[in-house]
Coordinates of C-alpha atoms in Angstrom, one line a residue:
X1 CA 176.9 -145.4 13.0
X2 CA 178.2 -143.2 10.3
X3 CA 176.1 -141.0 8.1
X4 CA 177.1 -140.8 4.5
X5 CA 174.1 -138.9 3.1
X6 CA 170.7 -137.4 4.2
X7 CA 168.4 -136.6 1.2
X8 CA 165.0 -134.9 1.4
X9 CA 162.6 -133.0 -0.8
X10 CA 159.0 -131.4 -0.9
X11 CA 159.5 -130.4 2.7
X12 CA 158.8 -126.9 4.0
X13 CA 160.9 -124.4 2.0
X14 CA 162.6 -127.2 -0.1
X15 CA 160.9 -128.2 -3.3
X16 CA 163.3 -130.4 -5.0
X17 CA 165.3 -133.3 -3.4
X18 CA 168.5 -131.9 -1.7
X19 CA 171.3 -133.9 -0.2
X20 CA 173.4 -133.2 2.8
X21 CA 176.6 -135.1 2.0
X22 CA 179.0 -136.2 4.7
X23 CA 181.3 -138.4 2.7
X24 CA 184.7 -136.8 2.2
X25 CA 185.7 -135.6 -1.2
X26 CA 188.9 -136.4 -2.9
X27 CA 190.5 -133.1 -2.4
X28 CA 193.6 -131.8 -0.8
X29 CA 193.5 -128.8 1.6
X30 CA 196.0 -126.0 2.1
X31 CA 196.7 -127.5 5.6
X32 CA 197.4 -131.2 5.2
X33 CA 196.5 -131.8 8.8
X34 CA 192.8 -131.1 7.9
X35 CA 192.9 -134.1 5.5
X36 CA 193.7 -136.4 8.4
X37 CA 192.1 -134.7 11.5
X38 CA 188.8 -133.7 9.9
X39 CA 188.1 -137.0 8.3
X40 CA 187.1 -140.4 9.5
X41 CA 188.9 -143.1 7.6
X42 CA 186.9 -146.3 7.8
X43 CA 187.8 -149.8 6.4
X44 CA 184.7 -150.2 4.4
X45 CA 184.5 -152.0 1.1
X46 CA 183.9 -148.7 -0.9
X47 CA 186.9 -147.1 0.7
X48 CA 184.6 -144.1 1.7
X49 CA 185.9 -141.5 4.2
X50 CA 183.4 -139.5 6.3
X51 CA 183.5 -135.9 7.4
X52 CA 183.8 -135.2 11.1
X53 CA 181.9 -132.0 10.8
X54 CA 179.5 -130.1 8.4
X55 CA 178.6 -126.4 8.7
X56 CA 175.5 -124.9 7.1
X57 CA 175.4 -121.2 6.2
X58 CA 172.8 -119.1 4.8
X59 CA 170.7 -115.9 5.2
X60 CA 167.9 -115.6 7.6
X61 CA 164.8 -117.5 6.4
X62 CA 166.9 -119.2 3.7
X63 CA 165.9 -122.6 5.0
X64 CA 169.0 -123.6 7.0
X65 CA 166.9 -124.8 10.0
X66 CA 164.6 -126.8 7.7
X67 CA 167.6 -129.1 6.9
X68 CA 167.7 -129.9 10.6
X69 CA 163.9 -130.1 10.8
X70 CA 163.8 -132.6 7.9
X71 CA 166.2 -134.8 9.7
X72 CA 164.5 -134.4 13.0
X73 CA 161.1 -135.5 11.4
X74 CA 162.7 -138.4 9.6
X75 CA 164.3 -139.9 12.9
X76 CA 161.1 -139.2 15.0
X77 CA 158.8 -140.8 12.6
X78 CA 161.2 -143.8 12.0
X79 CA 161.3 -144.4 15.8
X80 CA 157.7 -143.8 16.7
X81 CA 155.4 -144.5 13.7
X82 CA 154.3 -147.8 15.2
X83 CA 152.6 -146.1 18.2
X84 CA 148.9 -146.1 18.0
X85 CA 148.7 -142.4 19.1
X86 CA 151.1 -141.2 16.5
X87 CA 149.7 -139.6 13.5
X88 CA 151.7 -138.3 10.6
X89 CA 150.6 -134.7 10.6
X90 CA 153.4 -133.7 8.3
X91 CA 151.5 -130.9 6.5
X92 CA 154.9 -129.6 5.4
X93 CA 154.9 -129.9 1.7
X94 CA 156.4 -127.0 -0.4
X95 CA 153.4 -124.7 -0.6
X96 CA 154.6 -122.3 -3.3
X97 CA 154.1 -124.6 -6.3
X98 CA 151.2 -126.4 -7.8
X99 CA 153.5 -129.2 -8.8
X100 CA 154.3 -130.2 -5.1
X101 CA 151.5 -129.1 -2.9
X102 CA 149.6 -132.5 -3.2
X103 CA 152.7 -134.7 -3.6
X104 CA 154.4 -136.7 -0.9
X105 CA 157.6 -135.6 0.9
X106 CA 160.7 -137.6 0.2
X107 CA 163.2 -138.7 3.0
X108 CA 166.3 -141.0 2.7
X109 CA 169.4 -141.6 4.6
X110 CA 172.5 -143.6 3.6
X111 CA 174.5 -144.9 6.6
X112 CA 177.0 -147.4 7.7
X113 CA 176.8 -150.0 10.5
X114 CA 179.6 -152.5 11.1
X115 CA 181.2 -151.7 7.6
X116 CA 177.8 -152.5 5.8
X117 CA 176.2 -149.8 3.8
X118 CA 172.4 -149.2 4.1
X119 CA 170.0 -147.0 2.3
X120 CA 166.6 -146.5 3.9
X121 CA 163.8 -144.0 3.1
X122 CA 160.1 -143.4 2.6
X123 CA 157.7 -141.1 0.9
X124 CA 154.7 -139.7 2.9
X125 CA 152.2 -137.0 2.9
X126 CA 149.8 -135.8 5.7
X127 CA 147.9 -138.9 6.0
X128 CA 149.5 -142.1 4.4
X129 CA 152.9 -143.7 3.6
X130 CA 153.2 -144.0 -0.2
X131 CA 156.5 -145.9 -0.3
X132 CA 159.2 -147.3 1.8
X133 CA 162.5 -149.1 1.1
X134 CA 165.6 -150.6 2.6
X135 CA 168.6 -151.6 0.7
X136 CA 171.9 -153.1 1.9
X137 CA 175.3 -153.5 0.3
X138 CA 177.0 -156.4 2.0
X139 CA 179.5 -157.1 -0.8
X140 CA 179.8 -155.5 -4.3
X141 CA 176.1 -155.3 -5.1
X142 CA 173.3 -153.2 -3.4
X143 CA 170.4 -155.5 -2.6
X144 CA 166.8 -154.5 -1.8
X145 CA 165.8 -156.0 1.5
X146 CA 162.3 -154.8 1.1
X147 CA 160.3 -152.5 -1.0
X148 CA 156.8 -151.2 -0.1
X149 CA 154.2 -149.4 -2.1
X150 CA 151.4 -148.0 0.2
X151 CA 150.0 -151.0 2.0
X152 CA 151.8 -153.8 0.1
X153 CA 155.2 -155.2 0.4
X154 CA 156.1 -155.8 -3.2
X155 CA 159.6 -157.1 -2.7
X156 CA 161.4 -158.8 0.2
X157 CA 164.8 -160.6 0.3
X158 CA 164.0 -163.8 2.3
X159 CA 167.6 -164.7 2.6
X160 CA 169.2 -161.5 3.8
X161 CA 166.0 -160.1 5.5
X162 CA 164.3 -163.2 6.8
X163 CA 162.7 -161.3 9.7
X164 CA 160.6 -159.3 7.2
X165 CA 159.3 -162.4 5.5
X166 CA 158.6 -164.2 8.8
X167 CA 156.5 -161.3 10.1
X168 CA 154.6 -161.1 6.7
X169 CA 153.7 -164.9 7.0
X170 CA 152.1 -164.2 10.3
X171 CA 149.6 -161.8 8.8
X172 CA 149.0 -163.5 5.5
X173 CA 145.4 -164.3 6.3
X174 CA 144.2 -160.7 6.4
X175 CA 146.8 -158.1 5.7
X176 CA 144.3 -155.3 5.5
X177 CA 143.3 -155.4 9.2
X178 CA 146.7 -155.7 10.7
X179 CA 149.0 -153.1 12.1
X180 CA 151.9 -154.1 9.9
X181 CA 149.9 -152.6 6.9
X182 CA 148.7 -149.5 8.6
X183 CA 148.6 -146.4 6.4
X184 CA 150.8 -144.4 8.8
X185 CA 153.1 -147.1 10.3
X186 CA 156.5 -147.8 8.8
X187 CA 157.3 -151.5 8.1
X188 CA 160.8 -151.0 9.6
X189 CA 159.4 -149.5 12.9
X190 CA 156.9 -152.4 13.2
X191 CA 159.6 -155.0 12.6
X192 CA 161.9 -153.5 15.2
X193 CA 159.2 -153.8 17.8
X194 CA 159.1 -157.5 17.4
X195 CA 161.7 -160.0 18.8
X196 CA 162.4 -161.4 15.4
X197 CA 163.4 -158.1 14.0
X198 CA 167.1 -158.0 14.9
X199 CA 168.3 -156.0 11.9
X200 CA 165.4 -153.7 12.0
X201 CA 165.9 -153.0 15.8
X202 CA 169.7 -152.4 15.1
X203 CA 168.8 -149.8 12.5
X204 CA 166.2 -148.0 14.6
X205 CA 168.7 -148.1 17.6
X206 CA 171.3 -146.5 15.2
X207 CA 168.8 -143.7 14.3
X208 CA 168.2 -143.2 18.1
X209 CA 172.0 -142.7 18.6
X210 CA 171.8 -139.5 16.5
X211 CA 171.6 -136.5 19.0
X212 CA 169.6 -133.4 17.7
X213 CA 169.7 -130.1 19.5
X214 CA 167.0 -127.8 17.9
X215 CA 168.1 -124.3 18.9
X216 CA 168.1 -122.6 22.2
X217 CA 166.3 -123.8 25.3
X218 CA 165.3 -127.2 24.1
X219 CA 163.3 -129.0 26.6
X220 CA 165.2 -131.8 28.6
X221 CA 168.7 -130.6 28.0
X222 CA 169.1 -128.8 31.3
X223 CA 167.7 -131.8 33.3
X224 CA 169.8 -134.2 31.3
X225 CA 173.0 -132.2 32.3
X226 CA 171.9 -132.2 35.9
X227 CA 171.3 -136.0 35.9
X228 CA 174.8 -136.4 34.3
X229 CA 176.3 -134.5 37.2
X230 CA 174.8 -136.7 39.8
X231 CA 174.9 -140.1 38.2
X232 CA 178.2 -140.2 36.4
X233 CA 181.5 -139.2 37.9
X234 CA 183.3 -139.1 34.6
X235 CA 180.7 -136.9 33.0
X236 CA 180.7 -134.6 36.0
X237 CA 184.4 -134.1 35.7
X238 CA 184.1 -133.5 31.9
X239 CA 181.3 -131.0 32.5
X240 CA 183.3 -129.0 35.1
X241 CA 186.5 -129.1 33.0
X242 CA 184.5 -128.0 30.0
X243 CA 183.1 -125.0 31.9
X244 CA 186.6 -124.1 33.1
X245 CA 188.0 -124.3 29.6
X246 CA 185.2 -122.2 28.4
X247 CA 186.5 -119.3 30.6
X248 CA 183.3 -119.1 32.7
X249 CA 185.1 -118.6 35.9
X250 CA 183.4 -121.6 37.5
X251 CA 185.6 -123.8 39.7
X252 CA 182.9 -126.5 40.3
X253 CA 179.3 -127.2 40.0
X254 CA 176.8 -129.3 42.0
X255 CA 173.2 -129.9 43.2
X256 CA 172.3 -129.0 46.8
X257 CA 169.1 -129.9 48.6
X258 CA 167.5 -126.9 50.2
X259 CA 164.4 -126.3 52.3
X260 CA 161.8 -123.7 51.6
X261 CA 158.8 -122.6 53.6
X262 CA 155.2 -123.3 52.6
X263 CA 152.0 -122.3 54.4
X264 CA 152.1 -121.7 58.1
X265 CA 151.9 -124.9 60.2
X266 CA 153.2 -127.1 57.4
X267 CA 156.7 -128.7 57.3
X268 CA 159.2 -127.1 55.2
X269 CA 159.6 -128.8 51.7
X270 CA 162.8 -129.8 50.1
X271 CA 164.0 -129.4 46.6
X272 CA 167.3 -129.7 44.7
X273 CA 168.9 -126.6 43.2
X274 CA 171.9 -126.2 41.0
X275 CA 174.9 -124.1 42.3
X276 CA 178.2 -123.1 40.8
X277 CA 181.4 -122.4 42.9
X278 CA 183.7 -119.6 42.3
X279 CA 186.7 -118.2 43.9
X280 CA 186.2 -115.6 46.5
X281 CA 189.0 -112.9 47.0
X282 CA 189.9 -110.6 49.8
X283 CA 191.8 -107.3 49.4
X284 CA 195.1 -109.0 49.0
X285 CA 193.7 -111.6 46.5
X286 CA 194.9 -114.4 48.9
X287 CA 191.5 -116.1 49.8
X288 CA 191.0 -119.7 48.6
X289 CA 187.5 -119.6 49.9
X290 CA 184.7 -120.6 47.4
X291 CA 181.4 -118.7 47.0
X292 CA 178.4 -120.7 45.9
X293 CA 176.0 -119.0 43.6
X294 CA 172.7 -120.1 42.2
X295 CA 173.2 -121.3 38.6
X296 CA 170.1 -119.3 37.6
X297 CA 172.4 -116.2 38.1
X298 CA 174.8 -117.5 35.3
X299 CA 174.7 -116.1 31.8
X300 CA 172.7 -117.8 29.0
X301 CA 175.9 -118.5 27.3
X302 CA 177.2 -120.4 30.4
X303 CA 173.9 -122.2 30.7
X304 CA 174.0 -123.3 27.1
X305 CA 177.6 -124.6 27.6
X306 CA 176.5 -126.5 30.6
X307 CA 173.6 -128.2 28.7
X308 CA 175.9 -129.0 25.7
X309 CA 178.8 -130.4 27.6
X310 CA 177.4 -133.9 28.5
X311 CA 175.9 -134.2 25.1
X312 CA 179.4 -133.5 23.5
X313 CA 180.8 -136.0 25.9
X314 CA 178.3 -138.6 24.8
X315 CA 178.9 -137.8 21.0
X316 CA 182.8 -138.0 21.3
X317 CA 182.9 -140.9 23.6
X318 CA 180.4 -143.2 22.1
X319 CA 181.0 -142.0 18.5
X320 CA 177.4 -140.7 18.1
X321 CA 176.4 -138.1 15.4
X322 CA 175.5 -134.7 16.9
X323 CA 173.2 -132.2 15.1
X324 CA 172.9 -128.7 16.4
X325 CA 170.9 -125.8 15.1
X326 CA 171.9 -122.3 16.2
X327 CA 175.3 -123.6 17.2
X328 CA 176.9 -120.2 17.7
X329 CA 174.0 -118.6 19.5
X330 CA 175.1 -117.2 22.9
X331 CA 178.8 -118.3 22.3
X332 CA 181.8 -116.1 21.7
X333 CA 183.4 -116.9 18.2
X334 CA 186.6 -118.3 19.9
X335 CA 184.4 -120.7 21.8
X336 CA 182.6 -122.1 18.8
X337 CA 185.9 -122.4 17.1
X338 CA 187.4 -124.4 20.0
X339 CA 184.3 -126.8 20.1
X340 CA 184.6 -127.3 16.4
X341 CA 188.3 -128.1 16.7
X342 CA 187.5 -130.7 19.2
X343 CA 185.4 -132.6 16.7
X344 CA 188.0 -131.9 14.0
X345 CA 190.8 -133.5 16.0
X346 CA 192.5 -136.9 16.6
X347 CA 190.7 -137.0 19.9
X348 CA 187.4 -137.6 17.9
X349 CA 187.5 -141.1 16.6
X350 CA 184.1 -141.5 14.9
X351 CA 181.6 -138.7 15.9
X352 CA 180.0 -136.4 13.3
X353 CA 178.9 -132.9 14.0
X354 CA 176.4 -131.2 11.8
X355 CA 175.6 -127.5 12.6
X356 CA 173.7 -124.5 11.5
X357 CA 175.6 -121.2 12.1
X358 CA 176.1 -117.6 11.1
X359 CA 179.6 -117.5 12.6
X360 CA 181.8 -116.5 9.6
X361 CA 185.0 -116.8 11.7
X362 CA 184.8 -120.6 11.0
X363 CA 184.9 -120.0 7.3
X364 CA 188.7 -120.5 7.2
X365 CA 191.0 -122.9 5.1
X366 CA 192.9 -123.5 8.4
X367 CA 189.8 -124.8 10.3
X368 CA 187.7 -126.6 7.6
X369 CA 188.0 -128.3 4.3
X370 CA 185.9 -127.1 1.3
X371 CA 183.6 -130.2 1.5
X372 CA 182.8 -129.4 5.2
X373 CA 181.0 -126.1 4.2
X374 CA 177.5 -126.0 2.9
X375 CA 175.2 -123.2 2.0
X376 CA 171.3 -122.7 1.8
X377 CA 169.8 -120.1 -0.6
X378 CA 166.3 -119.4 -1.8
X379 CA 165.6 -118.8 -5.4
X380 CA 163.1 -116.2 -6.8
X381 CA 160.4 -118.9 -6.5
X382 CA 160.8 -119.2 -2.7
X383 CA 162.4 -122.6 -2.9
X384 CA 165.5 -123.5 -0.9
X385 CA 168.6 -125.1 -2.3
X386 CA 171.5 -126.8 -0.5
X387 CA 174.9 -126.9 -2.0
X388 CA 178.6 -127.2 -1.0
X389 CA 181.6 -125.0 -1.4
X390 CA 183.4 -127.9 -2.9
X391 CA 181.0 -127.7 -5.9
X392 CA 182.5 -124.3 -6.9
X393 CA 185.3 -124.6 -9.5
X394 CA 188.5 -122.5 -9.3
X395 CA 188.3 -121.9 -5.6
X396 CA 191.9 -121.9 -4.4
X397 CA 193.0 -123.5 -1.1
X398 CA 194.6 -120.2 -0.1
X399 CA 191.3 -118.3 -0.7
X400 CA 189.7 -116.4 2.2
X401 CA 186.4 -118.3 2.4
X402 CA 185.0 -115.8 4.9
X403 CA 185.8 -112.7 2.7
X404 CA 184.5 -114.4 -0.4
X405 CA 181.3 -115.4 1.4
X406 CA 180.6 -112.0 2.8
X407 CA 181.2 -110.5 -0.7
X408 CA 178.5 -112.8 -2.1
X409 CA 180.9 -115.0 -4.2
X410 CA 179.1 -118.2 -3.0
X411 CA 175.7 -116.7 -2.7
X412 CA 173.5 -117.6 0.4
X413 CA 173.7 -114.1 1.9
X414 CA 170.9 -111.5 2.5
X415 CA 170.2 -108.7 0.0
X416 CA 169.5 -105.9 2.5
X417 CA 167.7 -102.6 2.0
X418 CA 168.8 -99.3 3.5
X419 CA 167.4 -99.3 7.0
X420 CA 168.2 -95.5 7.5
X421 CA 165.3 -94.8 5.1
X422 CA 162.9 -96.4 7.6
X423 CA 163.4 -93.4 10.0
X424 CA 162.0 -90.9 7.3
X425 CA 159.3 -93.5 6.3
X426 CA 158.1 -93.7 9.9
X427 CA 157.7 -89.8 10.0
X428 CA 155.8 -89.8 6.7
X429 CA 153.3 -92.3 7.9

């Protein structure tokens, strides 16, 4: 799967529809290697190339993470809306305007599977789905496979989307009492759960292939990394090599079963713990002995690198999109640069990395193209706006993106007060 665009609007701090664009612009970079290494050239009918990475910058509370939150919600709802226990519960419209507070949120993704372009989206509020649509471009023309308005399918392509018309025919007798027309269930999700919904299932599986890491300490990442160590030899080697290349000092990593005492008279219980192995030196630095240390003793940066390593392996190996919020948190700038360079390299054949960061060291014309850099800024009405560096006219390829950004040339920086005055203010209180 390749993501071309993700659009959303009336969601949290975003009032108007904004678009995260991952199609490569027709530009030439200062370093020509970027125009080959940082771009995925696909043999699609529209001759569109895709960016291998996209960075999102902005001040604190500007709305950067809401870009990731919008995509996270879209994917979760598309995959799970058919479940009875799932309720929309969005309650995330833009609250600072009377124009939007009672209107639905908008979500749409344009993506490619097997050289076919699809456009899928929906509009919802806290309770119901207002609209849903799926378009496909098999040849020169984009065709509507289905269009839904509230609980009615108003258009369906019986030739190219026969699975939809087949399912509708099963419920023709009483549409209002069937799950296919529930207020809070997506038609695409319902179709994918049936055996006849082959294309729908393929699309939902493609959505499931997108890996999203929402900030620090995401539940399940640590356990997934441990499972990868124990169940996949290739992944284990990758994880260990990743930690070595990250200058963690770790030589090896593995789980060990240990016993621990419980109440008197009861047998000791056993549990698995994660250990890292490091070199142990004597006075002459000649010892090759290894010292096992509990992984709990490792730094948060090392733990984060451990958790991300199998996910990066999955993304690169299986050409899966990877989305990371707070990408640079707990990492040295040189480490984030190396990870980004891995995605922007010939070794990466088809994975796309979308990440939120404050690391201005990456704002370099030697690392990223102008279309790979996006910014988020709030206006005076509290609404966030997403825009790209490539939209600015007159920015030379030789310009220092980092310097210009810090000086406010592109916006999306905080306007800070004089913190020194706070000391006197505290004394006057």
